[in-house]
Amino acid sequence: MSDTQTATSAEVHEALRAVIDPEVGLDIVTMGLVYDVEVEDGHAYITHTLTTPGCPLERYITDAIRAVVYAQPGITEVTTRLVWEPRWTPAAMKEN
Amino acid sequence: MIRPAAAPASAALPISAARTTPFWLPASHFTAGLVFLSALALLFPFIAGDLAAGRFLQPRVVAATHLVTLGWLTLSIMGALCQLFPVVLGTPIRSVRLSAITLALYAPGLALFVTGLLTARQTLVITGALLFSTALVLFLLNAIATLWRSKTRDLTWWSLAAAFFFLAATITFGVSLAINLGTHHLGAGRLTALFIHVHVALGGWVIMTIIGVARRLLPMFLLSHGTSERPLRVAAWCVGSGAFLLTLLHRMMTRPIMLLSIALFIAGIVALIVQIAAYVRTRHRPQLDAGLRLVLAGAALLIVAIFVGAAAFLRGGSPLVAAYGTAAVGGLLLFVAGHYYKILPFLLWNHRFAPLAGKRALPKINELYDARIASAAAISIILGITTLLFGVLLQIHTVAMAGALLLLAGLLTEAAQLLQLLRTRVT
């Protein structure tokens, strides 16, 4: 697939709005859980956090991110990284 | 930017995949808890008159009390901790198999114990008590081993460590009281021993656990992360010290020591309520659902219990003691009943729907149950316990009975709704 058909970082970031936190009912972008998205040669790198360390939704959120990002045009590989710094607070939600 | 290193397929599994608790373990605890809650609901109309008359030592009132404390509060805590250990301590329960064995001894044991009390069959009471006491010891071994493995040493860890110590003390005092039924070795100190047993159980075990777990759960449910935890630390110190005084000095209990421990309990509960109020005030979820309303009503009832309890201690009298017990145990009952509406749907969603991530549209957690039925149940429960309390305080049997019937309706509705929820399958 050529570069012109590959989703951009911004498009992937926007696509992540499809991942909904089932408890809060908001998407992970609006909640400020997505810290960084980069796409390079069809490889998407997603850096994200969760509201609480040890959150039982960890697996679901990661799986959903991977599923949504793989569905974007030209994305052939997805790498997610769960980080705890900076720590999430509801203030991140306001900013979004 | 922070670029994560490309990981092999196997490493792409999130950390929690390796440390999750099997769904059936907490689910079976919660199912048993809801069955005991239903039995308690059915018992309320039969004990309303006893409570209004201040007869709180009647065997059926004792049976109802153990249904609340052991069948509802303790069993719910045991089930919730199975699920919450990874969240609050960063490590799963030490042995899933031992947890299952514990429940297999505990639930039938408690059922036998309560049946024995209701039918005046001492063999059943003793057999049941032996079974559930053994189960509690197994639970403690498992829980302490889990604490031992945890690397965190925060307020939650210390609160749970204290709670487990006080559960062990509660069992010891309970066994002593049970033996006293045959030997009368406690003599005139029987009521003091009962006072210590009840307060170490409710304060040291249940409230200390609530303090430890609520600091993680309430901010998560209310989105009030970052709220100062100073009141909660005060609560932990005060409640822990009050329960420790009662436990340590139980053989030389005097009225000043009891007064000091009561003052510490009151200070701790007030601090806990201040903390809960702070979480509510700084929340980012404006709407409070049925579960959170029940939690807040439970907290409010604990404040009422403080005033009624102080009056009972200073003025004495069976009606005030019965009213105090109704308010204190009722407050904790509501607090846990509220958490069921938060924990169970979450647990079920995570088990049944989360694996479908990216494959189909998924419901939100609050769409798994009918919010109107939950609200109706919550209103009925809150009105029920309030009316029952008034009936007991005023010593009016009909008012107490009206409260018991409202409680019956509300608790059965909640139990039925949540048991139905646990049967939800993905279509």
Coordinates of C-alpha atoms in Angstrom, one line a residue:
Chain A
M1 CA 0.0 0.0 0.0
S2 CA 1.4 3.4 -0.9
D3 CA 2.1 6.2 1.6
T4 CA -0.7 8.3 0.2
Q5 CA -3.3 5.7 1.3
T6 CA -1.9 5.2 4.8
A7 CA -3.8 6.9 7.6
T8 CA -2.0 9.8 9.2
S9 CA -1.3 10.2 12.9
A10 CA -4.1 12.7 13.2
E11 CA -6.5 10.3 11.5
V12 CA -5.5 7.4 13.7
H13 CA -5.9 9.7 16.7
E14 CA -9.4 10.7 15.6
A15 CA -10.3 7.0 14.9
L16 CA -9.5 6.2 18.5
R17 CA -12.7 8.1 19.5
A18 CA -14.4 4.8 18.6
V19 CA -12.9 3.2 21.7
I20 CA -15.4 3.9 24.5
D21 CA -14.8 3.6 28.2
P22 CA -17.9 1.4 29.1
E23 CA -18.0 2.7 32.7
V24 CA -17.8 6.4 32.0
G25 CA -19.5 6.3 28.5
L26 CA -16.9 8.6 26.9
D27 CA -14.3 7.8 24.3
I28 CA -10.7 7.5 25.3
V29 CA -9.6 10.6 23.3
T30 CA -12.1 12.8 25.0
M31 CA -11.1 11.3 28.4
G32 CA -7.5 12.3 27.6
L33 CA -6.2 8.7 27.9
V34 CA -4.4 8.8 24.6
Y35 CA -1.0 10.5 25.1
D36 CA 0.6 10.1 21.7
V37 CA 0.0 8.6 18.3
E38 CA 2.6 8.3 15.6
V39 CA 2.5 6.5 12.3
E40 CA 5.6 5.5 10.4
D41 CA 5.7 3.2 7.3
G42 CA 2.4 1.7 8.2
H43 CA 3.4 1.1 11.8
A44 CA 1.3 2.9 14.4
Y45 CA 2.7 3.6 17.8
I46 CA 0.0 4.4 20.4
T47 CA 1.0 5.7 23.9
H48 CA -1.9 5.7 26.3
T49 CA -2.8 5.5 30.0
L50 CA -5.8 4.4 32.1
T51 CA -7.7 6.2 34.8
T52 CA -6.3 3.9 37.5
P53 CA -3.3 1.6 37.7
G54 CA -4.5 -2.0 37.8
C55 CA -7.8 -0.9 36.0
P56 CA -9.6 -4.2 35.1
L57 CA -10.4 -2.6 31.7
E58 CA -6.8 -2.7 30.7
R59 CA -7.1 -5.6 28.4
Y60 CA -10.3 -4.4 26.8
I61 CA -8.9 -0.9 26.1
T62 CA -5.7 -2.2 24.6
D63 CA -7.5 -4.8 22.4
A64 CA -10.0 -2.1 21.3
I65 CA -7.2 0.3 20.4
R66 CA -5.4 -2.4 18.3
A67 CA -8.7 -3.4 16.6
V68 CA -9.6 0.2 15.7
V69 CA -6.1 1.2 14.5
Y70 CA -5.6 -2.0 12.5
A71 CA -8.8 -1.1 10.7
Q72 CA -7.3 2.2 9.4
P73 CA -6.0 2.2 5.8
G74 CA -2.4 1.3 5.4
I75 CA -1.7 0.3 9.0
T76 CA 0.1 -3.0 9.0
E77 CA 1.4 -3.1 12.5
V78 CA 0.3 -1.6 15.8
T79 CA 2.4 -1.2 19.0
T80 CA 0.7 0.1 22.1
R81 CA 2.4 1.3 25.2
L82 CA 0.7 1.7 28.5
V83 CA 2.3 4.4 30.7
W84 CA 1.5 5.8 34.1
E85 CA 3.4 9.1 33.8
P86 CA 2.0 11.7 33.6
R87 CA -0.7 10.3 35.8
W88 CA -4.2 10.7 34.5
T89 CA -6.6 13.1 36.3
P90 CA -10.0 14.3 35.4
A91 CA -8.3 17.6 34.4
A92 CA -7.1 15.8 31.2
M93 CA -10.8 15.2 30.3
K94 CA -11.6 18.9 30.6
E95 CA -8.8 19.8 28.2
N96 CA -10.4 17.6 25.6
Chain B
M1 CA 7.1 11.7 21.6
I2 CA 7.4 8.5 23.6
R3 CA 7.8 5.7 21.1
P4 CA 7.2 2.3 22.4
A5 CA 9.5 -0.4 21.2
A6 CA 8.0 -2.9 18.8
A7 CA 7.0 -5.9 20.8
P8 CA 6.6 -9.6 19.9
A9 CA 3.1 -10.8 19.5
S10 CA 3.1 -12.6 22.9
A11 CA 4.4 -9.5 24.7
A12 CA 1.5 -7.5 23.2
L13 CA -0.8 -9.0 25.8
P14 CA -1.5 -6.4 28.5
I15 CA 0.0 -6.9 32.0
S16 CA -3.4 -7.6 33.5
A17 CA -4.0 -10.6 31.3
A18 CA -1.7 -12.6 33.4
R19 CA -3.1 -11.5 36.8
T20 CA -6.9 -11.4 36.3
T21 CA -9.1 -13.4 38.6
P22 CA -11.5 -15.9 37.0
F23 CA -15.0 -14.5 36.7
W24 CA -16.7 -17.4 38.4
L25 CA -14.8 -16.7 41.7
P26 CA -16.2 -13.3 42.6
A27 CA -19.4 -14.1 40.8
S28 CA -20.1 -17.1 43.0
H29 CA -19.4 -15.1 46.1
F30 CA -21.8 -12.3 44.9
T31 CA -24.4 -14.9 44.0
A32 CA -24.2 -16.4 47.5
G33 CA -24.3 -12.9 49.0
L34 CA -27.5 -12.0 47.1
V35 CA -29.1 -15.3 48.2
F36 CA -28.3 -14.4 51.8
L37 CA -29.6 -10.9 51.3
S38 CA -32.9 -12.3 50.0
A39 CA -33.1 -14.5 53.1
L40 CA -32.5 -11.5 55.2
A41 CA -35.1 -9.5 53.4
L42 CA -37.7 -12.3 54.1
L43 CA -36.7 -12.2 57.7
F44 CA -37.2 -8.5 58.2
P45 CA -41.0 -8.6 58.7
F46 CA -40.5 -11.3 61.4
I47 CA -38.0 -9.3 63.4
A48 CA -39.5 -5.8 63.1
G49 CA -41.6 -6.3 66.2
D50 CA -38.6 -7.6 68.2
L51 CA -36.5 -4.6 67.2
A52 CA -39.4 -2.2 68.0
A53 CA -39.6 -3.8 71.5
G54 CA -35.8 -3.6 71.9
R55 CA -35.5 -7.5 72.0
F56 CA -32.2 -7.5 70.1
L57 CA -30.9 -10.7 71.7
Q58 CA -33.8 -12.8 70.3
P59 CA -32.4 -15.8 68.3
R60 CA -34.2 -14.6 65.1
V61 CA -32.7 -11.1 65.5
V62 CA -29.3 -12.7 66.1
A63 CA -29.9 -14.8 63.0
A64 CA -30.8 -11.7 61.0
T65 CA -27.7 -9.9 62.4
H66 CA -25.4 -12.7 61.2
L67 CA -27.2 -12.8 57.8
V68 CA -26.2 -9.1 57.4
T69 CA -22.7 -9.2 58.9
L70 CA -21.6 -12.6 57.6
G71 CA -23.9 -13.4 54.7
W72 CA -23.9 -9.9 53.2
L73 CA -21.1 -7.7 54.4
T74 CA -18.3 -10.3 54.9
L75 CA -19.2 -12.5 52.0
S76 CA -19.4 -9.4 49.7
I77 CA -16.0 -8.2 51.0
M78 CA -14.5 -11.6 50.4
G79 CA -15.9 -11.7 46.8
A80 CA -15.0 -8.1 46.1
L81 CA -11.4 -8.6 47.3
C82 CA -11.0 -11.6 44.9
Q83 CA -11.6 -9.1 42.1
L84 CA -10.0 -6.1 43.7
F85 CA -6.7 -7.4 44.9
P86 CA -5.1 -6.8 41.5
V87 CA -6.5 -3.3 41.4
V88 CA -5.8 -2.2 44.9
L89 CA -2.6 -4.2 45.7
G90 CA -1.3 -5.0 42.2
T91 CA -1.4 -8.7 42.9
P92 CA -4.1 -11.3 42.5
I93 CA -5.4 -13.4 45.3
R94 CA -2.8 -16.0 46.4
S95 CA -4.8 -19.1 45.7
V96 CA -8.0 -19.2 43.6
R97 CA -8.5 -22.9 44.7
L98 CA -8.4 -22.0 48.4
S99 CA -10.9 -19.2 47.8
A100 CA -13.2 -21.7 46.2
I101 CA -12.8 -24.1 49.1
T102 CA -13.4 -21.2 51.5
L103 CA -16.7 -20.4 49.9
A104 CA -17.7 -24.0 49.8
L105 CA -17.3 -24.2 53.5
Y106 CA -18.5 -20.7 54.3
A107 CA -21.9 -20.5 52.6
P108 CA -23.3 -23.9 53.8
G109 CA -21.9 -23.2 57.2
L110 CA -23.6 -19.9 57.5
A111 CA -26.9 -21.4 56.2
L112 CA -26.7 -24.2 58.8
F113 CA -25.9 -21.6 61.6
V114 CA -28.8 -19.4 60.7
T115 CA -31.2 -22.3 60.3
G116 CA -30.1 -23.6 63.7
L117 CA -30.8 -20.2 65.3
L118 CA -34.2 -20.0 63.7
T119 CA -35.2 -23.5 64.6
A120 CA -33.4 -23.7 68.0
R121 CA -31.2 -26.7 67.0
Q122 CA -27.9 -26.3 68.7
T123 CA -26.2 -29.0 66.7
L124 CA -26.9 -27.0 63.5
V125 CA -25.6 -23.8 65.2
I126 CA -22.4 -25.5 66.3
T127 CA -21.8 -27.3 63.0
G128 CA -22.5 -24.2 61.0
A129 CA -20.3 -22.0 63.2
L130 CA -17.4 -24.5 62.9
L131 CA -17.7 -24.5 59.1
F132 CA -17.8 -20.8 58.6
S133 CA -15.2 -20.1 61.2
T134 CA -12.9 -22.6 59.5
A135 CA -13.7 -20.9 56.2
L136 CA -12.8 -17.5 57.7
V137 CA -9.5 -18.8 58.9
L138 CA -8.7 -20.1 55.4
F139 CA -9.8 -16.7 53.9
L140 CA -7.4 -15.0 56.3
L141 CA -4.5 -17.2 55.4
N142 CA -5.1 -16.6 51.7
A143 CA -5.6 -12.8 52.2
I144 CA -2.5 -12.4 54.4
A145 CA -0.4 -14.4 51.8
T146 CA -1.7 -12.0 49.1
L147 CA -0.8 -9.0 51.3
W148 CA 2.6 -10.5 51.8
R149 CA 3.2 -10.7 48.0
S150 CA 2.1 -7.2 47.3
K151 CA 4.9 -4.6 46.8
T152 CA 2.8 -1.6 47.7
R153 CA 2.7 -0.4 51.2
D154 CA 0.1 2.4 50.9
L155 CA -3.0 3.4 52.9
T156 CA -5.0 0.6 51.3
W157 CA -2.4 -2.1 52.2
W158 CA -2.2 -1.0 55.9
S159 CA -6.0 -0.7 56.1
L160 CA -6.5 -4.2 54.7
A161 CA -3.8 -5.6 57.0
A162 CA -5.5 -4.0 60.0
A163 CA -8.9 -5.3 58.7
F164 CA -7.6 -8.8 58.5
F165 CA -6.2 -8.6 62.0
F166 CA -9.6 -7.4 63.3
L167 CA -11.4 -10.1 61.4
A168 CA -9.2 -12.7 63.3
A169 CA -10.1 -10.9 66.6
T170 CA -13.8 -10.9 65.7
I171 CA -13.7 -14.7 65.1
T172 CA -11.9 -15.2 68.4
F173 CA -14.5 -13.1 70.3
G174 CA -17.3 -14.8 68.5
V175 CA -16.0 -18.3 69.4
S176 CA -15.7 -17.1 73.0
L177 CA -19.3 -15.9 73.0
A178 CA -20.5 -19.2 71.4
I179 CA -18.6 -21.3 74.1
N180 CA -20.1 -19.0 76.8
L181 CA -23.6 -20.3 75.7
G182 CA -22.7 -23.6 77.3
T183 CA -20.1 -22.7 79.9
H184 CA -21.2 -19.2 81.0
H185 CA -17.5 -18.4 81.6
L186 CA -18.0 -14.8 80.7
G187 CA -20.5 -14.3 83.5
A188 CA -21.6 -10.7 83.8
G189 CA -19.1 -9.6 81.2
R190 CA -21.2 -11.2 78.5
L191 CA -22.7 -7.9 77.3
T192 CA -19.3 -6.2 77.3
A193 CA -17.9 -9.1 75.3
L194 CA -20.8 -8.7 72.8
F195 CA -20.1 -5.0 72.6
I196 CA -16.4 -5.7 71.8
H197 CA -17.3 -8.5 69.3
V198 CA -19.8 -6.2 67.4
H199 CA -17.6 -3.1 67.3
V200 CA -14.4 -4.9 66.3
A201 CA -16.4 -6.6 63.6
L202 CA -18.2 -3.5 62.2
G203 CA -15.4 -1.0 62.9
G204 CA -12.2 -3.0 62.7
W205 CA -13.2 -5.4 60.0
V206 CA -15.9 -3.9 57.8
I207 CA -15.1 -0.1 58.0
M208 CA -11.3 -0.6 57.8
T209 CA -11.9 -2.6 54.6
I210 CA -14.2 0.1 53.3
I211 CA -11.5 2.7 54.1
G212 CA -8.9 0.7 52.2
V213 CA -11.0 -0.1 49.2
A214 CA -13.1 3.0 48.8
R215 CA -10.0 5.2 48.2
R216 CA -9.6 3.3 44.9
L217 CA -13.2 2.6 44.0
L218 CA -15.0 5.9 44.8
P219 CA -12.6 8.1 42.8
M220 CA -12.9 5.6 39.9
F221 CA -16.7 5.6 40.0
L222 CA -17.1 9.3 40.6
L223 CA -14.1 10.5 38.5
S224 CA -12.7 12.4 41.4
H225 CA -9.1 11.4 41.2
G226 CA -6.6 13.7 42.9
T227 CA -8.8 14.5 45.8
S228 CA -6.9 15.0 49.1
E229 CA -6.9 11.8 51.2
R230 CA -6.0 13.4 54.5
P231 CA -9.5 12.7 56.0
L232 CA -9.2 9.1 55.0
R233 CA -5.9 8.8 56.8
V234 CA -7.5 10.2 59.9
A235 CA -10.3 7.8 59.5
A236 CA -7.9 4.8 59.2
W237 CA -6.0 5.9 62.3
C238 CA -9.0 6.6 64.4
V239 CA -11.1 3.5 63.6
G240 CA -8.0 1.3 63.7
S241 CA -7.0 2.7 67.1
G242 CA -10.5 2.4 68.5
A243 CA -10.8 -1.2 67.4
F244 CA -7.2 -1.9 68.6
L245 CA -8.0 -0.6 72.1
L246 CA -11.1 -2.8 72.3
T247 CA -9.1 -5.9 71.1
L248 CA -6.0 -5.3 73.2
L249 CA -7.7 -4.3 76.5
H250 CA -10.8 -6.6 76.2
R251 CA -9.8 -8.4 79.5
M252 CA -9.6 -5.2 81.5
M253 CA -12.4 -3.3 79.8
T254 CA -13.6 -0.2 81.8
R255 CA -16.1 2.4 80.9
P256 CA -13.4 5.1 80.2
I257 CA -11.7 2.7 77.8
M258 CA -15.0 2.0 76.1
L259 CA -15.7 5.8 75.9
L260 CA -12.3 6.4 74.4
S261 CA -12.7 3.7 71.8
I262 CA -16.2 5.0 71.0
A263 CA -14.8 8.6 70.6
L264 CA -12.1 7.2 68.2
F265 CA -14.8 5.3 66.2
I266 CA -16.9 8.5 66.0
A267 CA -14.0 10.6 64.9
G268 CA -13.0 8.0 62.3
I269 CA -16.5 7.7 60.8
V270 CA -16.9 11.4 60.7
A271 CA -13.5 11.6 58.8
L272 CA -14.6 8.9 56.5
I273 CA -17.9 10.8 55.7
V274 CA -15.8 14.0 55.2
Q275 CA -13.7 12.1 52.7
I276 CA -16.7 10.7 50.8
A277 CA -18.2 14.2 50.7
A278 CA -14.9 15.4 49.2
Y279 CA -15.0 12.7 46.5
V280 CA -18.7 13.7 45.7
R281 CA -17.9 17.4 45.7
T282 CA -15.0 17.1 43.3
R283 CA -16.6 14.5 41.0
H284 CA -16.7 14.9 37.3
R285 CA -19.8 12.7 36.8
P286 CA -22.7 14.9 37.7
Q287 CA -25.3 12.2 37.8
L288 CA -25.5 9.8 40.7
D289 CA -26.9 6.5 39.7
A290 CA -28.9 4.1 42.0
G291 CA -25.7 2.5 43.3
L292 CA -24.0 5.7 44.3
R293 CA -27.2 7.0 45.9
L294 CA -27.4 3.9 48.0
V295 CA -23.7 4.3 49.0
L296 CA -24.4 7.9 50.1
A297 CA -27.5 7.0 51.9
G298 CA -25.5 4.3 53.7
A299 CA -22.9 6.9 54.7
A300 CA -25.7 9.3 56.0
L301 CA -27.1 6.4 58.1
L302 CA -23.7 5.9 59.7
I303 CA -23.9 9.6 60.9
V304 CA -27.4 8.8 62.4
A305 CA -25.9 5.7 64.0
I306 CA -23.3 7.9 65.7
F307 CA -25.9 10.0 67.4
V308 CA -28.2 7.1 68.3
G309 CA -25.2 5.1 69.5
A310 CA -24.0 7.9 71.7
A311 CA -27.5 8.2 73.2
A312 CA -27.6 4.4 73.7
F313 CA -24.2 4.4 75.5
L314 CA -25.0 7.4 77.8
R315 CA -28.6 6.7 78.5
G316 CA -28.8 2.9 78.1
G317 CA -32.0 1.0 77.4
S318 CA -32.8 -1.8 74.9
P319 CA -34.8 0.4 72.5
L320 CA -31.9 2.8 71.9
V321 CA -29.4 -0.1 71.6
A322 CA -31.7 -1.8 69.0
A323 CA -32.1 1.5 67.1
Y324 CA -28.3 2.0 67.2
G325 CA -27.8 -1.5 65.8
T326 CA -30.4 -0.9 63.1
A327 CA -28.8 2.3 62.0
A328 CA -25.2 1.1 62.1
V329 CA -25.8 -2.3 60.4
G330 CA -28.4 -0.7 58.1
G331 CA -25.9 1.9 57.0
L332 CA -23.2 -0.7 56.1
L333 CA -25.9 -2.8 54.4
L334 CA -26.8 0.1 52.1
F335 CA -23.2 1.0 51.5
V336 CA -22.4 -2.5 50.2
A337 CA -25.8 -2.8 48.4
G338 CA -24.8 0.4 46.4
H339 CA -21.4 -1.1 45.5
Y340 CA -23.1 -4.2 44.0
Y341 CA -24.7 -1.9 41.4
K342 CA -21.3 -0.7 40.5
I343 CA -19.1 -3.8 40.8
L344 CA -21.4 -6.6 39.3
P345 CA -22.3 -4.9 36.0
F346 CA -18.6 -3.9 35.6
L347 CA -17.5 -7.5 36.3
L348 CA -20.0 -9.0 34.0
W349 CA -19.2 -6.5 31.2
N350 CA -15.5 -7.2 31.5
H351 CA -16.0 -10.9 31.3
R352 CA -18.7 -11.2 28.6
F353 CA -18.3 -8.1 26.4
A354 CA -14.7 -7.0 26.7
P355 CA -13.4 -9.9 24.6
L356 CA -15.6 -8.6 21.7
A357 CA -13.6 -5.3 21.5
G358 CA -13.4 -4.2 17.9
K359 CA -15.6 -7.0 16.7
R360 CA -19.0 -5.5 17.3
A361 CA -20.7 -2.5 18.9
L362 CA -20.8 -3.0 22.7
P363 CA -23.3 -1.8 25.3
K364 CA -22.2 0.5 28.0
I365 CA -22.0 -0.9 31.5
N366 CA -25.1 1.0 32.8
E367 CA -27.1 -0.4 29.9
L368 CA -26.8 -3.9 31.2
Y369 CA -29.6 -3.3 33.7
D370 CA -32.8 -1.3 33.9
A371 CA -31.9 2.0 35.7
R372 CA -35.6 2.6 36.6
I373 CA -35.9 -0.7 38.4
A374 CA -32.6 -0.1 40.2
S375 CA -33.8 3.4 41.3
A376 CA -37.1 2.0 42.5
A377 CA -35.2 -0.7 44.5
A378 CA -32.8 1.9 46.0
I379 CA -35.7 4.2 47.0
S380 CA -37.6 1.3 48.6
I381 CA -34.5 0.2 50.5
I382 CA -33.6 3.7 51.7
L383 CA -37.2 4.5 52.7
G384 CA -37.5 1.0 54.3
I385 CA -34.4 1.3 56.5
T386 CA -35.4 4.9 57.5
T387 CA -38.9 3.9 58.4
L388 CA -37.7 0.8 60.3
L389 CA -35.3 3.0 62.3
F390 CA -38.1 5.4 63.2
G391 CA -40.3 2.5 64.2
V392 CA -37.6 1.1 66.4
L393 CA -36.7 4.5 67.9
L394 CA -40.4 5.3 68.6
Q395 CA -41.1 1.7 69.6
I396 CA -44.1 1.6 67.2
H397 CA -44.6 -1.9 65.8
T398 CA -46.6 -0.9 62.8
V399 CA -44.1 1.7 61.7
A400 CA -41.3 -0.8 62.1
M401 CA -43.3 -3.4 60.1
A402 CA -44.0 -0.9 57.3
G403 CA -40.2 -0.3 57.1
A404 CA -39.5 -4.0 57.1
L405 CA -41.9 -4.5 54.2
L406 CA -40.4 -1.7 52.2
L407 CA -37.0 -3.3 52.9
L408 CA -38.3 -6.6 51.8
A409 CA -39.5 -5.2 48.5
G410 CA -36.4 -3.2 47.8
L411 CA -33.9 -5.8 48.7
L412 CA -35.6 -8.6 46.8
T413 CA -35.9 -6.4 43.8
E414 CA -32.2 -5.6 43.9
A415 CA -31.2 -9.2 44.5
A416 CA -33.5 -10.4 41.6
Q417 CA -32.2 -7.7 39.3
L418 CA -28.6 -8.5 40.0
L419 CA -29.0 -12.3 39.9
Q420 CA -30.7 -11.9 36.5
L421 CA -27.8 -9.6 35.4
L422 CA -25.3 -12.3 36.3
R423 CA -27.1 -14.6 33.8
T424 CA -26.7 -12.1 30.9
R425 CA -25.3 -13.8 27.8
V426 CA -24.0 -12.2 24.7
T427 CA -26.4 -12.6 21.8

